[in-house]
Amino acid sequence: MSNKPIGIFDSGIGGTSIFNEIHALLPHENSIYLADSKNAPYGYKSKDEVIALSIKNTELLLEKNCKLIVVACNTATTIAISYLRETYDVPLIGIEPAIKPAALNTQTKAIGILATKGTLSSELFHKTTDLYSNGLKLIEQVGEGIVPLVEAGQTNSDEMKALLETYIQPMLKANIDYLVLGCTHYPYLIPMLLQLLPNHVKIIDSGLAVAKQTKSVLEQHNLLNDTTRTPQNNFFSNGNVNVLKTILDAKFPVSYLDF
Ligand code: DGL
C-alpha cells in the first residue's frame, strides 16, 4: 500500500482527459500531472526529441517520488515507452489508439483513426494495425492543427469545426462506423464530433482502458492507496496555466513550473 502519487505526463493539457478517468476510478489516489505545453505538439518532433522529452518528464516525476507513471500521450507512448521501460525501474502505463475494439465490432468494415503524425508513423502503431486490420479499411488521418488549438483553449472554435469537418470527410465517404481518437487531446472534441458525425458512427478513445490498467498494475504491485482521505491532485504546466485551469474546471490546484 502506498500514498505516493501517481505521475502523469503529456505534451500538454490533453492528458487531463486520462487523469479524469483515473481520478473517477481511483478517487483516493494522489497524483502529479505535468503538462509539457511549452514543447507541444510532440506529434511533429523527431523520434529522438520525443524520447528526450519523455525522459525529462519521467525523471521529474521520479524526483517527485511517483510510484507509477502514466504516459498520457499516444505520441510519447508509441515512440518512447519501450525506452522508458528499459531504463526506469517504475511501472509505466502507456496509451495507444483503441484499434482492437473498433476492429472487433465494426459492421461496415471501415474504421477512421484520427491521431498525430508521430503516432500514425510509429512502429508500435503499425504493429497494432497489422494485428487487427485484416480485411478492414483503415482511414488514417493526421489531426494537423488540432493540438495547438486545444492548447490555446479553442476547443469549440469555428476553426476547430472547419478542421474536423475536413478530417472526417474521407472517413464518411469510406462509410466508417467507428472513429478511433488516437490522441489524448481529442476527447475534448467529442461534443463537436457528435454534432458532425451521423448517429451510427461510434467514437472510441482509450481513457477508461488506461484507468483500468493503472488500477490493475497498482494492485499487482501492492501500490494502491488504501486511505480514504481527500487526495492531493497537483498540476504543473510550463505553458499557459489558465488554459489548464479552465480545462480542469478550476477543480484542482495548477502551478507554473519551468521544466
Ligand atoms: N496528447 C498527445 C497525444 O496523445 C498530443 C501529441 C502532440 O503533442 O502532438 O498524442
PDB file of N, CA and C in Angstrom, residues 49-138:
ATOM      1  N   GLU A  49      13.843  13.488 -30.296  1.00  0.00           N
ATOM      2  CA  GLU A  49      13.314  14.604 -29.481  1.00  0.00           C
ATOM      3  C   GLU A  49      12.207  14.110 -28.543  1.00  0.00           C
ATOM      4  N   VAL A  50      11.312  13.270 -29.064  1.00  0.00           N
ATOM      5  CA  VAL A  50      10.206  12.777 -28.220  1.00  0.00           C
ATOM      6  C   VAL A  50      10.762  11.907 -27.089  1.00  0.00           C
ATOM      7  N   ILE A  51      11.786  11.115 -27.388  1.00  0.00           N
ATOM      8  CA  ILE A  51      12.393  10.290 -26.327  1.00  0.00           C
ATOM      9  C   ILE A  51      13.039  11.203 -25.281  1.00  0.00           C
ATOM     10  N   ALA A  52      13.770  12.232 -25.718  1.00  0.00           N
ATOM     11  CA  ALA A  52      14.435  13.140 -24.768  1.00  0.00           C
ATOM     12  C   ALA A  52      13.404  13.860 -23.888  1.00  0.00           C
ATOM     13  N   LEU A  53      12.299  14.296 -24.477  1.00  0.00           N
ATOM     14  CA  LEU A  53      11.266  14.983 -23.684  1.00  0.00           C
ATOM     15  C   LEU A  53      10.603  14.010 -22.702  1.00  0.00           C
ATOM     16  N   SER A  54      10.410  12.782 -23.145  1.00  0.00           N
ATOM     17  CA  SER A  54       9.778  11.781 -22.267  1.00  0.00           C
ATOM     18  C   SER A  54      10.696  11.448 -21.097  1.00  0.00           C
ATOM     19  N   ILE A  55      12.015  11.421 -21.333  1.00  0.00           N
ATOM     20  CA  ILE A  55      12.984  11.181 -20.253  1.00  0.00           C
ATOM     21  C   ILE A  55      12.903  12.327 -19.246  1.00  0.00           C
ATOM     22  N   LYS A  56      12.907  13.561 -19.757  1.00  0.00           N
ATOM     23  CA  LYS A  56      12.854  14.749 -18.883  1.00  0.00           C
ATOM     24  C   LYS A  56      11.604  14.686 -17.980  1.00  0.00           C
ATOM     25  N   ASN A  57      10.463  14.377 -18.574  1.00  0.00           N
ATOM     26  CA  ASN A  57       9.213  14.341 -17.791  1.00  0.00           C
ATOM     27  C   ASN A  57       9.238  13.196 -16.774  1.00  0.00           C
ATOM     28  N   THR A  58       9.716  12.042 -17.218  1.00  0.00           N
ATOM     29  CA  THR A  58       9.757  10.865 -16.328  1.00  0.00           C
ATOM     30  C   THR A  58      10.671  11.150 -15.135  1.00  0.00           C
ATOM     31  N   GLU A  59      11.835  11.736 -15.411  1.00  0.00           N
ATOM     32  CA  GLU A  59      12.789  11.965 -14.310  1.00  0.00           C
ATOM     33  C   GLU A  59      12.235  12.979 -13.314  1.00  0.00           C
ATOM     34  N   LEU A  60      11.525  13.975 -13.800  1.00  0.00           N
ATOM     35  CA  LEU A  60      10.927  14.954 -12.880  1.00  0.00           C
ATOM     36  C   LEU A  60       9.859  14.276 -12.001  1.00  0.00           C
ATOM     37  N   LEU A  61       9.071  13.410 -12.597  1.00  0.00           N
ATOM     38  CA  LEU A  61       8.046  12.703 -11.806  1.00  0.00           C
ATOM     39  C   LEU A  61       8.694  11.753 -10.794  1.00  0.00           C
ATOM     40  N   LEU A  62       9.808  11.168 -11.173  1.00  0.00           N
ATOM     41  CA  LEU A  62      10.509  10.284 -10.224  1.00  0.00           C
ATOM     42  C   LEU A  62      11.098  11.101  -9.077  1.00  0.00           C
ATOM     43  N   GLU A  63      11.632  12.304  -9.414  1.00  0.00           N
ATOM     44  CA  GLU A  63      12.140  13.198  -8.342  1.00  0.00           C
ATOM     45  C   GLU A  63      11.017  13.549  -7.380  1.00  0.00           C
ATOM     46  N   LYS A  64       9.800  13.627  -7.906  1.00  0.00           N
ATOM     47  CA  LYS A  64       8.650  13.962  -7.066  1.00  0.00           C
ATOM     48  C   LYS A  64       8.058  12.716  -6.413  1.00  0.00           C
ATOM     49  N   ASN A  65       8.829  11.621  -6.475  1.00  0.00           N
ATOM     50  CA  ASN A  65       8.507  10.428  -5.705  1.00  0.00           C
ATOM     51  C   ASN A  65       7.276   9.657  -6.191  1.00  0.00           C
ATOM     52  N   CYS A  66       7.040   9.667  -7.490  1.00  0.00           N
ATOM     53  CA  CYS A  66       5.853   8.966  -8.015  1.00  0.00           C
ATOM     54  C   CYS A  66       6.067   7.453  -8.002  1.00  0.00           C
ATOM     55  N   LYS A  67       4.985   6.733  -7.714  1.00  0.00           N
ATOM     56  CA  LYS A  67       5.085   5.270  -7.581  1.00  0.00           C
ATOM     57  C   LYS A  67       4.798   4.554  -8.900  1.00  0.00           C
ATOM     58  N   LEU A  68       4.181   5.260  -9.819  1.00  0.00           N
ATOM     59  CA  LEU A  68       3.834   4.684 -11.128  1.00  0.00           C
ATOM     60  C   LEU A  68       3.692   5.864 -12.080  1.00  0.00           C
ATOM     61  N   ILE A  69       4.027   5.670 -13.340  1.00  0.00           N
ATOM     62  CA  ILE A  69       3.932   6.790 -14.288  1.00  0.00           C
ATOM     63  C   ILE A  69       3.010   6.431 -15.443  1.00  0.00           C
ATOM     64  N   VAL A  70       2.081   7.330 -15.711  1.00  0.00           N
ATOM     65  CA  VAL A  70       1.193   7.163 -16.853  1.00  0.00           C
ATOM     66  C   VAL A  70       1.658   8.106 -17.960  1.00  0.00           C
ATOM     67  N   VAL A  71       2.038   7.521 -19.076  1.00  0.00           N
ATOM     68  CA  VAL A  71       2.410   8.334 -20.237  1.00  0.00           C
ATOM     69  C   VAL A  71       1.094   8.643 -20.953  1.00  0.00           C
ATOM     70  N   ALA A  72       0.491   9.797 -20.603  1.00  0.00           N
ATOM     71  CA  ALA A  72      -0.858  10.113 -21.079  1.00  0.00           C
ATOM     72  C   ALA A  72      -0.805  10.795 -22.442  1.00  0.00           C
ATOM     73  N   CYS A  73      -0.019  10.222 -23.316  1.00  0.00           N
ATOM     74  CA  CYS A  73       0.216  10.804 -24.635  1.00  0.00           C
ATOM     75  C   CYS A  73       0.483   9.645 -25.600  1.00  0.00           C
ATOM     76  N   ASN A  74      -0.356   9.528 -26.614  1.00  0.00           N
ATOM     77  CA  ASN A  74      -0.175   8.435 -27.590  1.00  0.00           C
ATOM     78  C   ASN A  74       1.167   8.571 -28.305  1.00  0.00           C
ATOM     79  N   THR A  75       1.533   9.801 -28.613  1.00  0.00           N
ATOM     80  CA  THR A  75       2.764  10.026 -29.373  1.00  0.00           C
ATOM     81  C   THR A  75       3.972   9.586 -28.547  1.00  0.00           C
ATOM     82  N   ALA A  76       4.032  10.020 -27.289  1.00  0.00           N
ATOM     83  CA  ALA A  76       5.162   9.643 -26.428  1.00  0.00           C
ATOM     84  C   ALA A  76       5.144   8.141 -26.148  1.00  0.00           C
ATOM     85  N   THR A  77       3.946   7.560 -26.004  1.00  0.00           N
ATOM     86  CA  THR A  77       3.878   6.108 -25.762  1.00  0.00           C
ATOM     87  C   THR A  77       4.410   5.348 -26.963  1.00  0.00           C
ATOM     88  N   THR A  78       3.855   5.650 -28.131  1.00  0.00           N
ATOM     89  CA  THR A  78       4.221   4.833 -29.297  1.00  0.00           C
ATOM     90  C   THR A  78       5.709   5.000 -29.625  1.00  0.00           C
ATOM     91  N   ILE A  79       6.280   6.172 -29.320  1.00  0.00           N
ATOM     92  CA  ILE A  79       7.689   6.400 -29.684  1.00  0.00           C
ATOM     93  C   ILE A  79       8.653   6.048 -28.545  1.00  0.00           C
ATOM     94  N   ALA A  80       8.274   6.341 -27.300  1.00  0.00           N
ATOM     95  CA  ALA A  80       9.293   6.315 -26.237  1.00  0.00           C
ATOM     96  C   ALA A  80       9.077   5.289 -25.126  1.00  0.00           C
ATOM     97  N   ILE A  81       7.907   4.656 -25.030  1.00  0.00           N
ATOM     98  CA  ILE A  81       7.666   3.878 -23.804  1.00  0.00           C
ATOM     99  C   ILE A  81       8.596   2.667 -23.689  1.00  0.00           C
ATOM    100  N   SER A  82       8.973   2.055 -24.787  1.00  0.00           N
ATOM    101  CA  SER A  82       9.851   0.882 -24.628  1.00  0.00           C
ATOM    102  C   SER A  82      11.195   1.333 -24.058  1.00  0.00           C
ATOM    103  N   TYR A  83      11.687   2.484 -24.500  1.00  0.00           N
ATOM    104  CA  TYR A  83      12.938   3.007 -23.934  1.00  0.00           C
ATOM    105  C   TYR A  83      12.758   3.284 -22.439  1.00  0.00           C
ATOM    106  N   LEU A  84      11.665   3.932 -22.072  1.00  0.00           N
ATOM    107  CA  LEU A  84      11.442   4.270 -20.655  1.00  0.00           C
ATOM    108  C   LEU A  84      11.365   2.992 -19.814  1.00  0.00           C
ATOM    109  N   ARG A  85      10.692   1.975 -20.347  1.00  0.00           N
ATOM    110  CA  ARG A  85      10.554   0.711 -19.583  1.00  0.00           C
ATOM    111  C   ARG A  85      11.895   0.035 -19.372  1.00  0.00           C
ATOM    112  N   GLU A  86      12.754   0.131 -20.391  1.00  0.00           N
ATOM    113  CA  GLU A  86      14.083  -0.490 -20.247  1.00  0.00           C
ATOM    114  C   GLU A  86      14.951   0.280 -19.255  1.00  0.00           C
ATOM    115  N   THR A  87      14.682   1.581 -19.108  1.00  0.00           N
ATOM    116  CA  THR A  87      15.604   2.452 -18.376  1.00  0.00           C
ATOM    117  C   THR A  87      15.212   2.674 -16.913  1.00  0.00           C
ATOM    118  N   TYR A  88      13.924   2.713 -16.630  1.00  0.00           N
ATOM    119  CA  TYR A  88      13.496   3.090 -15.268  1.00  0.00           C
ATOM    120  C   TYR A  88      12.786   1.933 -14.577  1.00  0.00           C
ATOM    121  N   ASP A  89      13.064   1.844 -13.286  1.00  0.00           N
ATOM    122  CA  ASP A  89      12.509   0.755 -12.510  1.00  0.00           C
ATOM    123  C   ASP A  89      11.221   1.219 -11.829  1.00  0.00           C
ATOM    124  N   VAL A  90      10.253   1.619 -12.629  1.00  0.00           N
ATOM    125  CA  VAL A  90       8.979   2.078 -12.080  1.00  0.00           C
ATOM    126  C   VAL A  90       7.908   1.564 -13.052  1.00  0.00           C
ATOM    127  N   PRO A  91       6.747   1.141 -12.549  1.00  0.00           N
ATOM    128  CA  PRO A  91       5.722   0.704 -13.502  1.00  0.00           C
ATOM    129  C   PRO A  91       5.290   1.863 -14.409  1.00  0.00           C
ATOM    130  N   LEU A  92       5.228   1.589 -15.704  1.00  0.00           N
ATOM    131  CA  LEU A  92       4.842   2.621 -16.687  1.00  0.00           C
ATOM    132  C   LEU A  92       3.601   2.161 -17.450  1.00  0.00           C
ATOM    133  N   ILE A  93       2.616   3.025 -17.512  1.00  0.00           N
ATOM    134  CA  ILE A  93       1.391   2.718 -18.267  1.00  0.00           C
ATOM    135  C   ILE A  93       1.372   3.638 -19.484  1.00  0.00           C
ATOM    136  N   GLY A  94       1.074   3.079 -20.647  1.00  0.00           N
ATOM    137  CA  GLY A  94       1.014   3.911 -21.850  1.00  0.00           C
ATOM    138  C   GLY A  94      -0.378   3.927 -22.447  1.00  0.00           C
ATOM    139  N   ILE A  95      -0.520   4.697 -23.500  1.00  0.00           N
ATOM    140  CA  ILE A  95      -1.819   4.769 -24.193  1.00  0.00           C
ATOM    141  C   ILE A  95      -1.603   4.644 -25.691  1.00  0.00           C
ATOM    142  N   GLU A  96      -2.456   3.832 -26.308  1.00  0.00           N
ATOM    143  CA  GLU A  96      -2.378   3.635 -27.760  1.00  0.00           C
ATOM    144  C   GLU A  96      -3.776   3.777 -28.342  1.00  0.00           C
ATOM    145  N   PRO A  97      -3.888   4.118 -29.620  1.00  0.00           N
ATOM    146  CA  PRO A  97      -5.220   4.188 -30.229  1.00  0.00           C
ATOM    147  C   PRO A  97      -5.955   2.847 -30.097  1.00  0.00           C
ATOM    148  N   ALA A  98      -7.237   2.902 -29.745  1.00  0.00           N
ATOM    149  CA  ALA A  98      -8.020   1.682 -29.462  1.00  0.00           C
ATOM    150  C   ALA A  98      -8.498   1.025 -30.752  1.00  0.00           C
ATOM    151  N   ILE A  99      -7.549   0.518 -31.514  1.00  0.00           N
ATOM    152  CA  ILE A  99      -7.895  -0.114 -32.801  1.00  0.00           C
ATOM    153  C   ILE A  99      -8.661  -1.432 -32.575  1.00  0.00           C
ATOM    154  N   LYS A 100      -8.201  -2.181 -31.553  1.00  0.00           N
ATOM    155  CA  LYS A 100      -8.746  -3.532 -31.362  1.00  0.00           C
ATOM    156  C   LYS A 100     -10.276  -3.541 -31.183  1.00  0.00           C
ATOM    157  N   PRO A 101     -10.829  -2.767 -30.207  1.00  0.00           N
ATOM    158  CA  PRO A 101     -12.292  -2.837 -30.056  1.00  0.00           C
ATOM    159  C   PRO A 101     -13.039  -2.368 -31.296  1.00  0.00           C
ATOM    160  N   ALA A 102     -12.473  -1.382 -31.992  1.00  0.00           N
ATOM    161  CA  ALA A 102     -13.140  -0.913 -33.216  1.00  0.00           C
ATOM    162  C   ALA A 102     -13.099  -2.019 -34.267  1.00  0.00           C
ATOM    163  N   ALA A 103     -11.942  -2.681 -34.404  1.00  0.00           N
ATOM    164  CA  ALA A 103     -11.784  -3.729 -35.419  1.00  0.00           C
ATOM    165  C   ALA A 103     -12.706  -4.921 -35.118  1.00  0.00           C
ATOM    166  N   LEU A 104     -12.883  -5.222 -33.840  1.00  0.00           N
ATOM    167  CA  LEU A 104     -13.704  -6.385 -33.485  1.00  0.00           C
ATOM    168  C   LEU A 104     -15.198  -6.114 -33.668  1.00  0.00           C
ATOM    169  N   ASN A 105     -15.581  -4.830 -33.629  1.00  0.00           N
ATOM    170  CA  ASN A 105     -17.012  -4.525 -33.637  1.00  0.00           C
ATOM    171  C   ASN A 105     -17.545  -3.868 -34.909  1.00  0.00           C
ATOM    172  N   THR A 106     -16.666  -3.465 -35.793  1.00  0.00           N
ATOM    173  CA  THR A 106     -17.163  -2.748 -36.976  1.00  0.00           C
ATOM    174  C   THR A 106     -18.061  -3.648 -37.851  1.00  0.00           C
ATOM    175  N   GLN A 107     -19.169  -3.064 -38.304  1.00  0.00           N
ATOM    176  CA  GLN A 107     -20.068  -3.789 -39.218  1.00  0.00           C
ATOM    177  C   GLN A 107     -19.767  -3.404 -40.657  1.00  0.00           C
ATOM    178  N   THR A 108     -19.354  -2.149 -40.833  1.00  0.00           N
ATOM    179  CA  THR A 108     -19.136  -1.670 -42.208  1.00  0.00           C
ATOM    180  C   THR A 108     -17.733  -2.035 -42.707  1.00  0.00           C
ATOM    181  N   LYS A 109     -16.932  -2.571 -41.805  1.00  0.00           N
ATOM    182  CA  LYS A 109     -15.536  -2.967 -42.115  1.00  0.00           C
ATOM    183  C   LYS A 109     -14.680  -1.769 -42.512  1.00  0.00           C
ATOM    184  N   ALA A 110     -15.048  -0.611 -41.979  1.00  0.00           N
ATOM    185  CA  ALA A 110     -14.244   0.591 -42.241  1.00  0.00           C
ATOM    186  C   ALA A 110     -14.143   1.387 -40.935  1.00  0.00           C
ATOM    187  N   ILE A 111     -12.906   1.749 -40.588  1.00  0.00           N
ATOM    188  CA  ILE A 111     -12.644   2.443 -39.317  1.00  0.00           C
ATOM    189  C   ILE A 111     -11.840   3.703 -39.596  1.00  0.00           C
ATOM    190  N   GLY A 112     -12.230   4.777 -38.956  1.00  0.00           N
ATOM    191  CA  GLY A 112     -11.443   6.010 -39.069  1.00  0.00           C
ATOM    192  C   GLY A 112     -10.515   6.141 -37.872  1.00  0.00           C
ATOM    193  N   ILE A 113      -9.303   6.615 -38.103  1.00  0.00           N
ATOM    194  CA  ILE A 113      -8.368   6.837 -36.993  1.00  0.00           C
ATOM    195  C   ILE A 113      -7.807   8.243 -37.116  1.00  0.00           C
ATOM    196  N   LEU A 114      -8.045   9.034 -36.093  1.00  0.00           N
ATOM    197  CA  LEU A 114      -7.525  10.400 -36.068  1.00  0.00           C
ATOM    198  C   LEU A 114      -6.432  10.431 -35.000  1.00  0.00           C
ATOM    199  N   ALA A 115      -5.220  10.783 -35.395  1.00  0.00           N
ATOM    200  CA  ALA A 115      -4.094  10.788 -34.448  1.00  0.00           C
ATOM    201  C   ALA A 115      -3.021  11.734 -34.961  1.00  0.00           C
ATOM    202  N   THR A 116      -1.933  11.842 -34.206  1.00  0.00           N
ATOM    203  CA  THR A 116      -0.859  12.742 -34.650  1.00  0.00           C
ATOM    204  C   THR A 116       0.024  12.031 -35.680  1.00  0.00           C
ATOM    205  N   LYS A 117       0.819  12.841 -36.370  1.00  0.00           N
ATOM    206  CA  LYS A 117       1.738  12.273 -37.370  1.00  0.00           C
ATOM    207  C   LYS A 117       2.697  11.294 -36.683  1.00  0.00           C
ATOM    208  N   GLY A 118       3.183  11.675 -35.490  1.00  0.00           N
ATOM    209  CA  GLY A 118       4.132  10.829 -34.755  1.00  0.00           C
ATOM    210  C   GLY A 118       3.536   9.463 -34.454  1.00  0.00           C
ATOM    211  N   THR A 119       2.290   9.449 -34.003  1.00  0.00           N
ATOM    212  CA  THR A 119       1.638   8.173 -33.667  1.00  0.00           C
ATOM    213  C   THR A 119       1.392   7.341 -34.921  1.00  0.00           C
ATOM    214  N   LEU A 120       0.836   7.966 -35.943  1.00  0.00           N
ATOM    215  CA  LEU A 120       0.467   7.199 -37.143  1.00  0.00           C
ATOM    216  C   LEU A 120       1.684   6.642 -37.876  1.00  0.00           C
ATOM    217  N   SER A 121       2.842   7.289 -37.687  1.00  0.00           N
ATOM    218  CA  SER A 121       4.012   6.770 -38.401  1.00  0.00           C
ATOM    219  C   SER A 121       4.899   5.902 -37.499  1.00  0.00           C
ATOM    220  N   SER A 122       4.446   5.636 -36.266  1.00  0.00           N
ATOM    221  CA  SER A 122       5.305   4.868 -35.341  1.00  0.00           C
ATOM    222  C   SER A 122       5.238   3.357 -35.611  1.00  0.00           C
ATOM    223  N   GLU A 123       6.295   2.681 -35.211  1.00  0.00           N
ATOM    224  CA  GLU A 123       6.361   1.214 -35.371  1.00  0.00           C
ATOM    225  C   GLU A 123       5.262   0.513 -34.576  1.00  0.00           C
ATOM    226  N   LEU A 124       5.055   1.001 -33.338  1.00  0.00           N
ATOM    227  CA  LEU A 124       4.075   0.347 -32.464  1.00  0.00           C
ATOM    228  C   LEU A 124       2.677   0.416 -33.078  1.00  0.00           C
ATOM    229  N   PHE A 125       2.352   1.580 -33.669  1.00  0.00           N
ATOM    230  CA  PHE A 125       1.038   1.728 -34.306  1.00  0.00           C
ATOM    231  C   PHE A 125       0.906   0.736 -35.463  1.00  0.00           C
ATOM    232  N   HIS A 126       1.956   0.605 -36.262  1.00  0.00           N
ATOM    233  CA  HIS A 126       1.885  -0.309 -37.405  1.00  0.00           C
ATOM    234  C   HIS A 126       1.760  -1.760 -36.957  1.00  0.00           C
ATOM    235  N   LYS A 127       2.446  -2.074 -35.864  1.00  0.00           N
ATOM    236  CA  LYS A 127       2.345  -3.440 -35.328  1.00  0.00           C
ATOM    237  C   LYS A 127       0.895  -3.737 -34.944  1.00  0.00           C
ATOM    238  N   THR A 128       0.270  -2.777 -34.227  1.00  0.00           N
ATOM    239  CA  THR A 128      -1.111  -2.984 -33.770  1.00  0.00           C
ATOM    240  C   THR A 128      -2.060  -3.067 -34.956  1.00  0.00           C
ATOM    241  N   THR A 129      -1.898  -2.177 -35.930  1.00  0.00           N
ATOM    242  CA  THR A 129      -2.830  -2.221 -37.060  1.00  0.00           C
ATOM    243  C   THR A 129      -2.631  -3.508 -37.875  1.00  0.00           C
ATOM    244  N   ASP A 130      -1.389  -3.953 -37.991  1.00  0.00           N
ATOM    245  CA  ASP A 130      -1.152  -5.208 -38.730  1.00  0.00           C
ATOM    246  C   ASP A 130      -1.883  -6.372 -38.057  1.00  0.00           C
ATOM    247  N   LEU A 131      -1.911  -6.334 -36.732  1.00  0.00           N
ATOM    248  CA  LEU A 131      -2.550  -7.416 -35.981  1.00  0.00           C
ATOM    249  C   LEU A 131      -4.059  -7.463 -36.196  1.00  0.00           C
ATOM    250  N   TYR A 132      -4.683  -6.286 -36.258  1.00  0.00           N
ATOM    251  CA  TYR A 132      -6.153  -6.258 -36.209  1.00  0.00           C
ATOM    252  C   TYR A 132      -6.861  -5.820 -37.485  1.00  0.00           C
ATOM    253  N   SER A 133      -6.107  -5.373 -38.497  1.00  0.00           N
ATOM    254  CA  SER A 133      -6.819  -4.717 -39.608  1.00  0.00           C
ATOM    255  C   SER A 133      -7.099  -5.634 -40.797  1.00  0.00           C
ATOM    256  N   ASN A 134      -6.856  -6.917 -40.618  1.00  0.00           N
ATOM    257  CA  ASN A 134      -7.062  -7.838 -41.729  1.00  0.00           C
ATOM    258  C   ASN A 134      -8.483  -7.727 -42.299  1.00  0.00           C
ATOM    259  N   GLY A 135      -8.600  -7.437 -43.583  1.00  0.00           N
ATOM    260  CA  GLY A 135      -9.920  -7.363 -44.223  1.00  0.00           C
ATOM    261  C   GLY A 135     -10.671  -6.072 -43.944  1.00  0.00           C
ATOM    262  N   LEU A 136     -10.033  -5.148 -43.233  1.00  0.00           N
ATOM    263  CA  LEU A 136     -10.713  -3.887 -42.907  1.00  0.00           C
ATOM    264  C   LEU A 136     -10.091  -2.726 -43.669  1.00  0.00           C
ATOM    265  N   LYS A 137     -10.916  -1.708 -43.863  1.00  0.00           N
ATOM    266  CA  LYS A 137     -10.394  -0.489 -44.460  1.00  0.00           C
ATOM    267  C   LYS A 137     -10.095   0.486 -43.319  1.00  0.00           C
ATOM    268  N   LEU A 138      -8.831   0.905 -43.189  1.00  0.00           N
ATOM    269  CA  LEU A 138      -8.474   1.874 -42.144  1.00  0.00           C
ATOM    270  C   LEU A 138      -8.244   3.226 -42.799  1.00  0.00           C
TER     271      LEU A 138
END
